[in-house]
Every structure is written in structure tokens, then in C-alpha cells.
Amino acid sequence: MKNRKHALAPYILTFPSLFLTLALSIYPIGWAMRYMFYSYPGYGKMTFIGFDNFRRLASDEMYWHSVLNTLVYAAGKIVLTLPIALILAVILNQRLRGRHLLRAIYFLPTVISTAVMSVVFYVIFNSYNGILNQYLVKYGIVHANVDWLGTKFAMLTMIIIAVWGAIGNYMLLFLAGLQNIPKDVYESAAIDGANGWKKFFYVTVPMLGPVLQMIVLLAITAALKGYESIMVLTEGGPIGKTEVMYLYVYKLFFPISSAGGAVQQQIGYGSAVGFVSALIVGIVTLGYFYLSRRLNNLQD
Amino acid sequence: MQKKPFQLVLSAALLVTLSACGSGTTKPSSSSTATTAPATSPQASTATAAATGPKTKLTYWTNDRGASDHIKAEVAKYNAENKDNIEVEVTIMADNYEQSLDVAFASNQAPDIIKMSGSNFAPFVKKGYLEPLDSFMTPDFKKRFTNLIIDDGNKVDGKVYSLPNYGITWRLIYNVDLFQKAGIAAPPKTLNEMVEVAKKLTVAGKDIGAYGFAGNFKNNGGFSRTADPIVALSTGNLSGFNFKTGKFDFSSHIPMLEALRKMKTDGSMIPGFELLDIDPLRAQFAEGKIGMYINHASEPGVYKNQFPAKIKWSAAPVPTIDGTINGAAQFSNATVWLGISAKSANKAKAWKFLENMYSPDVLKTYQEDSVGISAVPDVIAVAKKPSFPNMDLFIPNKYDALYPVVPAVTPEGKNVGDEALRYILEGGDVNKITADLAARYNAALDKARQAGSTTNKPMPDFDAKNLQGTMAK
């Protein structure tokens, strides 16, 4: 009887989470997926159109451009965020005076609303009278205002903002990983004559391996899905230079009408685009997962 | 063992939290970005005391933030004075108004009275949110709006769902100080003049960082705001739509696209215009950094309250393409205003409130307080001159007119705003761009006609010149 109780315990304990996941994630996803085969503006009759939405998607230049933008945005964000976050974590893992305060300061962007953060960055990067341009011109670094949110630099600006917002979060994850590395490994390395850099490359990085693998995975999915600050700052513009996949999907479901004209939701097409976007994120993530496991196996 | 009291306290706190989450209420909720104004005036409480029986509470949602003070005052007055034992609670919503309404209808918490606009009217009707007003309207009431009831504008399938209150006229807004500094005597009357004036203003404004021209191009709005009034006045095509043929034809936009491209390449446009929203644009204009832009009758209120202007500014009729007027400038947003929710439990009482809001006494205050330009003839006849400086420049002239409704279509690929901005920034073959736009918009229009989502038909006799003089002589 006691054994039976023990056997049931994990199922009983996981049931609430399982139920909530099924009810609030899996079911709505399935529910939305059926729209992929319909033309539906969000009201009235749904018209079955088979694979027309996918045919349209295949030749939707704007969407594929947004996919490319997403890959550039994600790569830029990850390549800059992770090394900086790791270096910060290593520094703040030392017995520094005020390290807790510094950790809190670096983590702060994570708890700030993306909308608020984006408005602040608009004040900084605004091409015409942004604070950054005013200082650059004042100190003679540039002669004329730089169009930070213009066609040339808009994506770079978005990546810088994304990096600023993400560093603290990943720093914290790295810190958790670093604190699990036994001290005696460093002591042994020190006895063997390893200096700071050697300890970092030959002890810290390899010992962080499994954590790093997970952090990179999280960073990839977060970067591929991110669009909030872009929506607030540029709405994907100018002329689609910062349009990313999920912003494109959002606009199909919630079109923006600033021109005063009537707008129409495209629930059916939006569902198809959302599905394909999720597939792309899934493929990239699985690809990374596969590669990192193969690397692990090679090391073993 | 020592931890037990703590665990008990924690469990109790969790239970309280969970029970609080579960306590539902059927009262309509407001968005976190909204402000709610119940009956707040002292008179309201007096009326409450005098009334017999329970009051009927009506909820009224609006996203008309520009008129929020005005609306709150009118509702408070109504709450204090009405003899029908009605109390209206107004909620001023911020962004995501349509989404908030969708959620409210889905959860049976919809407001009784809904403010709408030209852009959301058709979806609201199709979603079944609105109650037809025909059975409530007396013939006398309806007669007041005779020429203002428009197919697909406020009437769908023979049923009237809303009526207009005020609309907006479009003008060229200009910085008088900068014009004087540049030695320009009068605002431009043609597109070529506009380009030349913008260049001169930029030269004159170099020392203060001012530029000749601006548009709020952040999200497709800028091109429509800038181009539509000029093209409509010049050609009679509205938003690229030719009412005569019942087809989209963006070739009429070509001179406008070329003029904007010229202003961009010669440096007359304010830097960063491609991501400029209307409010940052207004803030810059109020500071004297913009020479000209095109916008509507909300500006006097904006420069009095929102961004007090530090410069002398004025407004003039928009230029035409080549100096000839073959159409009329649109009197916009004058088709719908308030409607009753199809799910309201108090439709008759909601109509009583609407009847009051649509009475000439209330409507005239919208014009007198400079909230907007009235569209209703018996209101125009009695309303005094608007109080805000320069508001009189937006009063309709013989070239301002109500147009039929342009069918709403969603083309596949880039829309006119996207393509226009791309051309202005990067150039290209303007003929090819406009032809491609027309082909995609017309394909979407054909689909919409087949699906029955628009009843629009070609009007072979349509001549926009005939619209001239319909609002003012």
C-alpha cells in the first residue's frame, strides 16, 4: 500500500502543472492551428481555403525578410550578451566589496518594463535631438547627427538595447553556475601554477559546460522570439529594417491603424505565419541542441 | 519544528491570495491604462438623493483622450440633471481600445455605450457588437442627420448603428516666424512651391536647427496624412481610390511621392522623420523646429493644451498638385461617434443617454470648446465660433466635403505607406511601384467584393467637384 502511494505521488504532484500546461498552452495552440487553413478576419464566417495561407507565406517577401532580420538580431544579441554576461559574472563572483549592489544594478534592466525601457532609449537614440547625438556633436566625435533609428543603424541600435536588457539576467544564471564549481578545483589549478586566464579557460569554462549549454539554449529561444522593444521603438521600421518574425505575426493579429483607415485582422494567415515561425525557432533550437550534444560526445 | 508557525502563516497567506484571485465580479472592468470617471459632481449626489428607486448604471467606454475633460464634464452634467434615474460611468481608454473591447465582449463585460471611429466601425458591426438605432430614432431625430447617413459609413445593410458628431478638416500647418525669417510671404499653393518653400525654410532655419518639412512616417500614417488631402483636393481620388471606376489607382499619388522624395534628398525633411510619431512631431513644431506639415483640426487644441506653442503658427488650405482644384479635401472622421452595445441589458436607457449626447445643446459645445468641427447642420447653425486660437482656420470652406467610404481592403505584401516610405528614402521606379500597389489593392478589393465584406460599387456619375460647397458655400 505504501509503495503504491509512493508510485502515485509523482503523478499527483505533477498533475496541476500538467493540467495547466494542457489547458492553457497545448489546447489553445491546437485551437489556433485550425485557423491556418481558413480565411478569417476575427468575426463572421470562417472560409476554408486549404493550404492557401501557406502558399501565400511561401512568396511573402516581407515575412522572409523578417526571418532574416530575426536571425541577424538574435545572432547579434547572443554574440554580444553572453561573453559580457560571463565576464561580469566571473568578476562579481570574486570577493569584491559591494558585489551584491553591483549584481543588483546589473540585474535591474530585467525587472524594468520593456515599454518604459524603450521610451528611455528613444530619448537617447532619437536621431534629431537624442541625448547621444547631442553629446557626440558637442565633443566633436561626429559632425552631424547620426540617424541611430534610420535605415542604416536601426538594427544595430535594437541589438544594443536588447543586449543592455539581457546582460543582467544571463549574468545571474552564470553566477549560479559559477557558484557550483568546487573551490578545490581552483586550488589544484593554482598549485599547478595556473594564472587567472588559464583558470578561466581551463577550469571555469569547461566546468560551466552544462550550464553554458542551457544558457545558450535559453538565449537562442529568447532572442528569436523577442520583439517588444522593437515594437515600441520602431514598429519594425523604417521600411522593414527592424521587422522581426514575431512582430510580423503580432501585426497580422493586431494590425496598427495610424492612417485612420479601417484595419483588418488576418487570423488565418497570422496563425499560419505563427506556426511556421514557431517551427523555425524549434528547428534552430534543435539544431543547436544536436550540435552541442555531438560536441559533448566528441569531448567524452 | 521551529519552522511550523512560519509554514502556517505562509499557507494562510497563500490561501488568502488564491481566494482573492478567485473572487470574481461581473462589473465591467477597465483597462489598466484607462481612467474611470463616475458621477463625481456635487449636483450628481443631489440628484441621487432626489431620485426614487435604484439607479440604472450605464457604462460608457471611449478612447477619445483629446476630449476627455469635455466628455467627463458632459457626463457629470447628465448624471446630475437627467430625470430618468440614469447614472453613466465613463471610462477613458488609452491604447489597445479595440482589443479591450474584444475581451470585454468575449467575457460578457461589454460597456453599454461605445465610442467608435471610421476604422473600427465596420469590424464592430460585423462582430455583432452594435445595436441598430433605427427602432429608437424618431423621424425628427433622424431628419437632423439626413445627409450624414452614409452606406458603410454609419449604415450597414440598411441599418443605422451610429451617427456623427464632429469631424476634422485638413490644412497645411506652418511656422509663421520661420516663414518671416526666410522672407516667404504666403504658404505654398502647389507642390513645386511646397518643395521650394521647404528648401528656403531649411536654409533660414539652419542656425536654430529647424527644417522645412515634416511628416509622421513612423507607422504608415504620415504618408496618408500628408498625401491624401492634397491628392483628394487635386484629383478627387481619396486614399488612392477612384470612386468613378470603383478601383484603386495610385498613379494620382506620383507627384506627391516625387515631391516628398525631393524634400528628403535636398535635406528639407526633419532628420528621423521616418520614425517620427505625430506627438513628437508636434512637440518639435511647438518648439519652432519644423516649417510646415499637414494635419487636421485637432492642432489648435494640441498647441493650446498639450504642447503650448512657443512660436506664432497658422494654417492654410493644403496645396494642390499643379494649382488646379478638381476635387475636394476630405472632412474626415465624421461618420460615426457613439453606439449602443448589442449586449447591453439597458438599451432603451442607453438610447436616452445617446439622445441627450446627440442633442444640439450638447453637440454644439464640442465645436465651441474646440474639441472638433461639427458635422451636423443644426449644430453648425447655432454653435458659436470655436474658442481656441486658429481654430477658425479649420472651419470647413467650400472645398471641404464628406466623401463616400473607401472600401477597407488588406493587400498582400507591403501597403501604400510602406511602399511610399521606401520610395521617399531610397527612390526607385515610381510608375512601377504605384502600378504594383494598384494591382495588389484591386486584387484584395475583388476578394472583398466576392466575400461580400464590402458593398462598394463603381459610381460612374461620381465627380468630386460636385462635393464642393456641400459643407460651406
PDB file of N, CA, C and O in Angstrom, chain B residues 119-160:
ATOM      1  N   SER B 119     -12.352  53.655 -38.472  1.00  0.00           N
ATOM      2  CA  SER B 119     -11.518  52.472 -38.654  1.00  0.00           C
ATOM      3  C   SER B 119     -12.061  51.238 -37.950  1.00  0.00           C
ATOM      4  O   SER B 119     -11.812  50.125 -38.385  1.00  0.00           O
ATOM      5  N   ASN B 120     -12.784  51.413 -36.867  1.00  0.00           N
ATOM      6  CA  ASN B 120     -13.272  50.204 -36.177  1.00  0.00           C
ATOM      7  C   ASN B 120     -14.775  49.960 -36.339  1.00  0.00           C
ATOM      8  O   ASN B 120     -15.292  48.952 -35.858  1.00  0.00           O
ATOM      9  N   PHE B 121     -15.471  50.891 -37.011  1.00  0.00           N
ATOM     10  CA  PHE B 121     -16.924  50.746 -37.132  1.00  0.00           C
ATOM     11  C   PHE B 121     -17.331  49.447 -37.840  1.00  0.00           C
ATOM     12  O   PHE B 121     -18.122  48.654 -37.313  1.00  0.00           O
ATOM     13  N   ALA B 122     -16.767  49.216 -39.033  1.00  0.00           N
ATOM     14  CA  ALA B 122     -17.158  48.015 -39.800  1.00  0.00           C
ATOM     15  C   ALA B 122     -16.849  46.728 -39.029  1.00  0.00           C
ATOM     16  O   ALA B 122     -17.732  45.853 -38.908  1.00  0.00           O
ATOM     17  N   PRO B 123     -15.629  46.574 -38.449  1.00  0.00           N
ATOM     18  CA  PRO B 123     -15.391  45.364 -37.657  1.00  0.00           C
ATOM     19  C   PRO B 123     -16.368  45.223 -36.481  1.00  0.00           C
ATOM     20  O   PRO B 123     -16.838  44.116 -36.210  1.00  0.00           O
ATOM     21  N   PHE B 124     -16.701  46.322 -35.820  1.00  0.00           N
ATOM     22  CA  PHE B 124     -17.639  46.237 -34.681  1.00  0.00           C
ATOM     23  C   PHE B 124     -19.003  45.717 -35.153  1.00  0.00           C
ATOM     24  O   PHE B 124     -19.628  44.896 -34.485  1.00  0.00           O
ATOM     25  N   VAL B 125     -19.458  46.222 -36.298  1.00  0.00           N
ATOM     26  CA  VAL B 125     -20.768  45.772 -36.808  1.00  0.00           C
ATOM     27  C   VAL B 125     -20.699  44.280 -37.137  1.00  0.00           C
ATOM     28  O   VAL B 125     -21.570  43.499 -36.754  1.00  0.00           O
ATOM     29  N   LYS B 126     -19.614  43.909 -37.838  1.00  0.00           N
ATOM     30  CA  LYS B 126     -19.504  42.507 -38.265  1.00  0.00           C
ATOM     31  C   LYS B 126     -19.319  41.560 -37.090  1.00  0.00           C
ATOM     32  O   LYS B 126     -19.690  40.393 -37.158  1.00  0.00           O
ATOM     33  N   LYS B 127     -18.713  42.055 -36.018  1.00  0.00           N
ATOM     34  CA  LYS B 127     -18.550  41.211 -34.832  1.00  0.00           C
ATOM     35  C   LYS B 127     -19.836  41.143 -34.015  1.00  0.00           C
ATOM     36  O   LYS B 127     -19.901  40.451 -33.010  1.00  0.00           O
ATOM     37  N   GLY B 128     -20.835  41.935 -34.419  1.00  0.00           N
ATOM     38  CA  GLY B 128     -22.118  41.915 -33.718  1.00  0.00           C
ATOM     39  C   GLY B 128     -22.108  42.683 -32.411  1.00  0.00           C
ATOM     40  O   GLY B 128     -22.915  42.429 -31.506  1.00  0.00           O
ATOM     41  N   TYR B 129     -21.211  43.653 -32.309  1.00  0.00           N
ATOM     42  CA  TYR B 129     -21.113  44.427 -31.065  1.00  0.00           C
ATOM     43  C   TYR B 129     -22.202  45.507 -30.950  1.00  0.00           C
ATOM     44  O   TYR B 129     -22.494  45.962 -29.859  1.00  0.00           O
ATOM     45  N   LEU B 130     -22.733  45.937 -32.104  1.00  0.00           N
ATOM     46  CA  LEU B 130     -23.573  47.141 -32.079  1.00  0.00           C
ATOM     47  C   LEU B 130     -25.059  46.848 -32.311  1.00  0.00           C
ATOM     48  O   LEU B 130     -25.418  45.973 -33.094  1.00  0.00           O
ATOM     49  N   GLU B 131     -25.863  47.633 -31.625  1.00  0.00           N
ATOM     50  CA  GLU B 131     -27.311  47.527 -31.760  1.00  0.00           C
ATOM     51  C   GLU B 131     -27.766  48.555 -32.805  1.00  0.00           C
ATOM     52  O   GLU B 131     -27.387  49.734 -32.727  1.00  0.00           O
ATOM     53  N   PRO B 132     -28.603  48.148 -33.782  1.00  0.00           N
ATOM     54  CA  PRO B 132     -29.116  49.154 -34.721  1.00  0.00           C
ATOM     55  C   PRO B 132     -29.947  50.202 -33.977  1.00  0.00           C
ATOM     56  O   PRO B 132     -30.669  49.870 -33.032  1.00  0.00           O
ATOM     57  N   LEU B 133     -29.829  51.449 -34.432  1.00  0.00           N
ATOM     58  CA  LEU B 133     -30.519  52.536 -33.723  1.00  0.00           C
ATOM     59  C   LEU B 133     -31.873  52.873 -34.357  1.00  0.00           C
ATOM     60  O   LEU B 133     -32.615  53.690 -33.811  1.00  0.00           O
ATOM     61  N   ASP B 134     -32.191  52.242 -35.490  1.00  0.00           N
ATOM     62  CA  ASP B 134     -33.387  52.632 -36.250  1.00  0.00           C
ATOM     63  C   ASP B 134     -34.665  52.621 -35.419  1.00  0.00           C
ATOM     64  O   ASP B 134     -35.483  53.536 -35.510  1.00  0.00           O
ATOM     65  N   SER B 135     -34.820  51.590 -34.588  1.00  0.00           N
ATOM     66  CA  SER B 135     -36.081  51.494 -33.834  1.00  0.00           C
ATOM     67  C   SER B 135     -36.176  52.552 -32.741  1.00  0.00           C
ATOM     68  O   SER B 135     -37.254  52.845 -32.247  1.00  0.00           O
ATOM     69  N   PHE B 136     -35.043  53.130 -32.361  1.00  0.00           N
ATOM     70  CA  PHE B 136     -35.062  54.160 -31.312  1.00  0.00           C
ATOM     71  C   PHE B 136     -35.279  55.562 -31.882  1.00  0.00           C
ATOM     72  O   PHE B 136     -35.839  56.429 -31.221  1.00  0.00           O
ATOM     73  N   MET B 137     -34.820  55.757 -33.113  1.00  0.00           N
ATOM     74  CA  MET B 137     -34.813  57.120 -33.652  1.00  0.00           C
ATOM     75  C   MET B 137     -36.207  57.561 -34.095  1.00  0.00           C
ATOM     76  O   MET B 137     -36.878  56.858 -34.842  1.00  0.00           O
ATOM     77  N   THR B 138     -36.622  58.731 -33.651  1.00  0.00           N
ATOM     78  CA  THR B 138     -37.879  59.298 -34.142  1.00  0.00           C
ATOM     79  C   THR B 138     -37.597  59.902 -35.521  1.00  0.00           C
ATOM     80  O   THR B 138     -36.440  60.225 -35.830  1.00  0.00           O
ATOM     81  N   PRO B 139     -38.607  60.069 -36.354  1.00  0.00           N
ATOM     82  CA  PRO B 139     -38.367  60.669 -37.681  1.00  0.00           C
ATOM     83  C   PRO B 139     -37.685  62.034 -37.577  1.00  0.00           C
ATOM     84  O   PRO B 139     -36.806  62.357 -38.377  1.00  0.00           O
ATOM     85  N   ASP B 140     -38.089  62.843 -36.554  1.00  0.00           N
ATOM     86  CA  ASP B 140     -37.475  64.166 -36.407  1.00  0.00           C
ATOM     87  C   ASP B 140     -35.992  64.064 -36.096  1.00  0.00           C
ATOM     88  O   ASP B 140     -35.177  64.827 -36.606  1.00  0.00           O
ATOM     89  N   PHE B 141     -35.681  63.099 -35.231  1.00  0.00           N
ATOM     90  CA  PHE B 141     -34.280  62.910 -34.851  1.00  0.00           C
ATOM     91  C   PHE B 141     -33.465  62.519 -36.087  1.00  0.00           C
ATOM     92  O   PHE B 141     -32.408  63.078 -36.360  1.00  0.00           O
ATOM     93  N   LYS B 142     -34.010  61.548 -36.814  1.00  0.00           N
ATOM     94  CA  LYS B 142     -33.302  61.029 -37.992  1.00  0.00           C
ATOM     95  C   LYS B 142     -33.104  62.131 -39.045  1.00  0.00           C
ATOM     96  O   LYS B 142     -32.067  62.186 -39.711  1.00  0.00           O
ATOM     97  N   LYS B 143     -34.115  63.006 -39.150  1.00  0.00           N
ATOM     98  CA  LYS B 143     -34.080  64.062 -40.167  1.00  0.00           C
ATOM     99  C   LYS B 143     -32.878  64.988 -39.977  1.00  0.00           C
ATOM    100  O   LYS B 143     -32.307  65.493 -40.942  1.00  0.00           O
ATOM    101  N   ARG B 144     -32.490  65.164 -38.701  1.00  0.00           N
ATOM    102  CA  ARG B 144     -31.347  66.053 -38.424  1.00  0.00           C
ATOM    103  C   ARG B 144     -30.063  65.538 -39.094  1.00  0.00           C
ATOM    104  O   ARG B 144     -29.129  66.286 -39.313  1.00  0.00           O
ATOM    105  N   PHE B 145     -30.023  64.226 -39.349  1.00  0.00           N
ATOM    106  CA  PHE B 145     -28.784  63.617 -39.870  1.00  0.00           C
ATOM    107  C   PHE B 145     -28.944  63.129 -41.319  1.00  0.00           C
ATOM    108  O   PHE B 145     -28.102  62.368 -41.807  1.00  0.00           O
ATOM    109  N   THR B 146     -30.019  63.585 -41.979  1.00  0.00           N
ATOM    110  CA  THR B 146     -30.374  63.056 -43.297  1.00  0.00           C
ATOM    111  C   THR B 146     -29.180  62.890 -44.247  1.00  0.00           C
ATOM    112  O   THR B 146     -28.944  61.817 -44.775  1.00  0.00           O
ATOM    113  N   ASN B 147     -28.441  63.977 -44.446  1.00  0.00           N
ATOM    114  CA  ASN B 147     -27.333  63.900 -45.419  1.00  0.00           C
ATOM    115  C   ASN B 147     -26.068  63.283 -44.840  1.00  0.00           C
ATOM    116  O   ASN B 147     -25.041  63.208 -45.507  1.00  0.00           O
ATOM    117  N   LEU B 148     -26.150  62.882 -43.597  1.00  0.00           N
ATOM    118  CA  LEU B 148     -24.947  62.365 -42.934  1.00  0.00           C
ATOM    119  C   LEU B 148     -24.997  60.856 -42.730  1.00  0.00           C
ATOM    120  O   LEU B 148     -24.099  60.281 -42.131  1.00  0.00           O
ATOM    121  N   ILE B 149     -26.090  60.233 -43.192  1.00  0.00           N
ATOM    122  CA  ILE B 149     -26.172  58.775 -43.074  1.00  0.00           C
ATOM    123  C   ILE B 149     -25.647  58.165 -44.375  1.00  0.00           C
ATOM    124  O   ILE B 149     -26.186  58.378 -45.456  1.00  0.00           O
ATOM    125  N   ILE B 150     -24.518  57.466 -44.233  1.00  0.00           N
ATOM    126  CA  ILE B 150     -23.766  57.005 -45.412  1.00  0.00           C
ATOM    127  C   ILE B 150     -23.609  55.489 -45.374  1.00  0.00           C
ATOM    128  O   ILE B 150     -23.269  54.922 -44.329  1.00  0.00           O
ATOM    129  N   ASP B 151     -23.833  54.861 -46.518  1.00  0.00           N
ATOM    130  CA  ASP B 151     -23.627  53.405 -46.621  1.00  0.00           C
ATOM    131  C   ASP B 151     -22.202  53.057 -46.247  1.00  0.00           C
ATOM    132  O   ASP B 151     -21.248  53.676 -46.751  1.00  0.00           O
ATOM    133  N   ASP B 152     -22.054  52.062 -45.401  1.00  0.00           N
ATOM    134  CA  ASP B 152     -20.743  51.608 -44.904  1.00  0.00           C
ATOM    135  C   ASP B 152     -20.033  52.668 -44.057  1.00  0.00           C
ATOM    136  O   ASP B 152     -18.956  52.425 -43.530  1.00  0.00           O
ATOM    137  N   GLY B 153     -20.635  53.853 -43.975  1.00  0.00           N
ATOM    138  CA  GLY B 153     -20.065  54.904 -43.129  1.00  0.00           C
ATOM    139  C   GLY B 153     -20.638  54.802 -41.733  1.00  0.00           C
ATOM    140  O   GLY B 153     -19.905  54.729 -40.739  1.00  0.00           O
ATOM    141  N   ASN B 154     -21.976  54.811 -41.650  1.00  0.00           N
ATOM    142  CA  ASN B 154     -22.646  54.557 -40.366  1.00  0.00           C
ATOM    143  C   ASN B 154     -23.869  53.658 -40.544  1.00  0.00           C
ATOM    144  O   ASN B 154     -24.535  53.298 -39.578  1.00  0.00           O
ATOM    145  N   LYS B 155     -24.151  53.323 -41.794  1.00  0.00           N
ATOM    146  CA  LYS B 155     -25.271  52.423 -42.107  1.00  0.00           C
ATOM    147  C   LYS B 155     -24.726  51.170 -42.809  1.00  0.00           C
ATOM    148  O   LYS B 155     -23.927  51.278 -43.741  1.00  0.00           O
ATOM    149  N   VAL B 156     -25.140  50.015 -42.313  1.00  0.00           N
ATOM    150  CA  VAL B 156     -24.710  48.756 -42.934  1.00  0.00           C
ATOM    151  C   VAL B 156     -25.951  47.900 -43.169  1.00  0.00           C
ATOM    152  O   VAL B 156     -26.759  47.718 -42.244  1.00  0.00           O
ATOM    153  N   ASP B 157     -26.090  47.395 -44.375  1.00  0.00           N
ATOM    154  CA  ASP B 157     -27.243  46.568 -44.746  1.00  0.00           C
ATOM    155  C   ASP B 157     -28.563  47.230 -44.342  1.00  0.00           C
ATOM    156  O   ASP B 157     -29.471  46.589 -43.787  1.00  0.00           O
ATOM    157  N   GLY B 158     -28.656  48.525 -44.565  1.00  0.00           N
ATOM    158  CA  GLY B 158     -29.895  49.249 -44.308  1.00  0.00           C
ATOM    159  C   GLY B 158     -30.128  49.631 -42.860  1.00  0.00           C
ATOM    160  O   GLY B 158     -31.152  50.242 -42.535  1.00  0.00           O
ATOM    161  N   LYS B 159     -29.231  49.281 -41.978  1.00  0.00           N
ATOM    162  CA  LYS B 159     -29.412  49.616 -40.556  1.00  0.00           C
ATOM    163  C   LYS B 159     -28.388  50.659 -40.109  1.00  0.00           C
ATOM    164  O   LYS B 159     -27.198  50.539 -40.416  1.00  0.00           O
ATOM    165  N   VAL B 160     -28.884  51.649 -39.347  1.00  0.00           N
ATOM    166  CA  VAL B 160     -28.002  52.711 -38.843  1.00  0.00           C
ATOM    167  C   VAL B 160     -27.502  52.315 -37.451  1.00  0.00           C
ATOM    168  O   VAL B 160     -28.300  51.992 -36.570  1.00  0.00           O
TER     169      VAL B 160
END
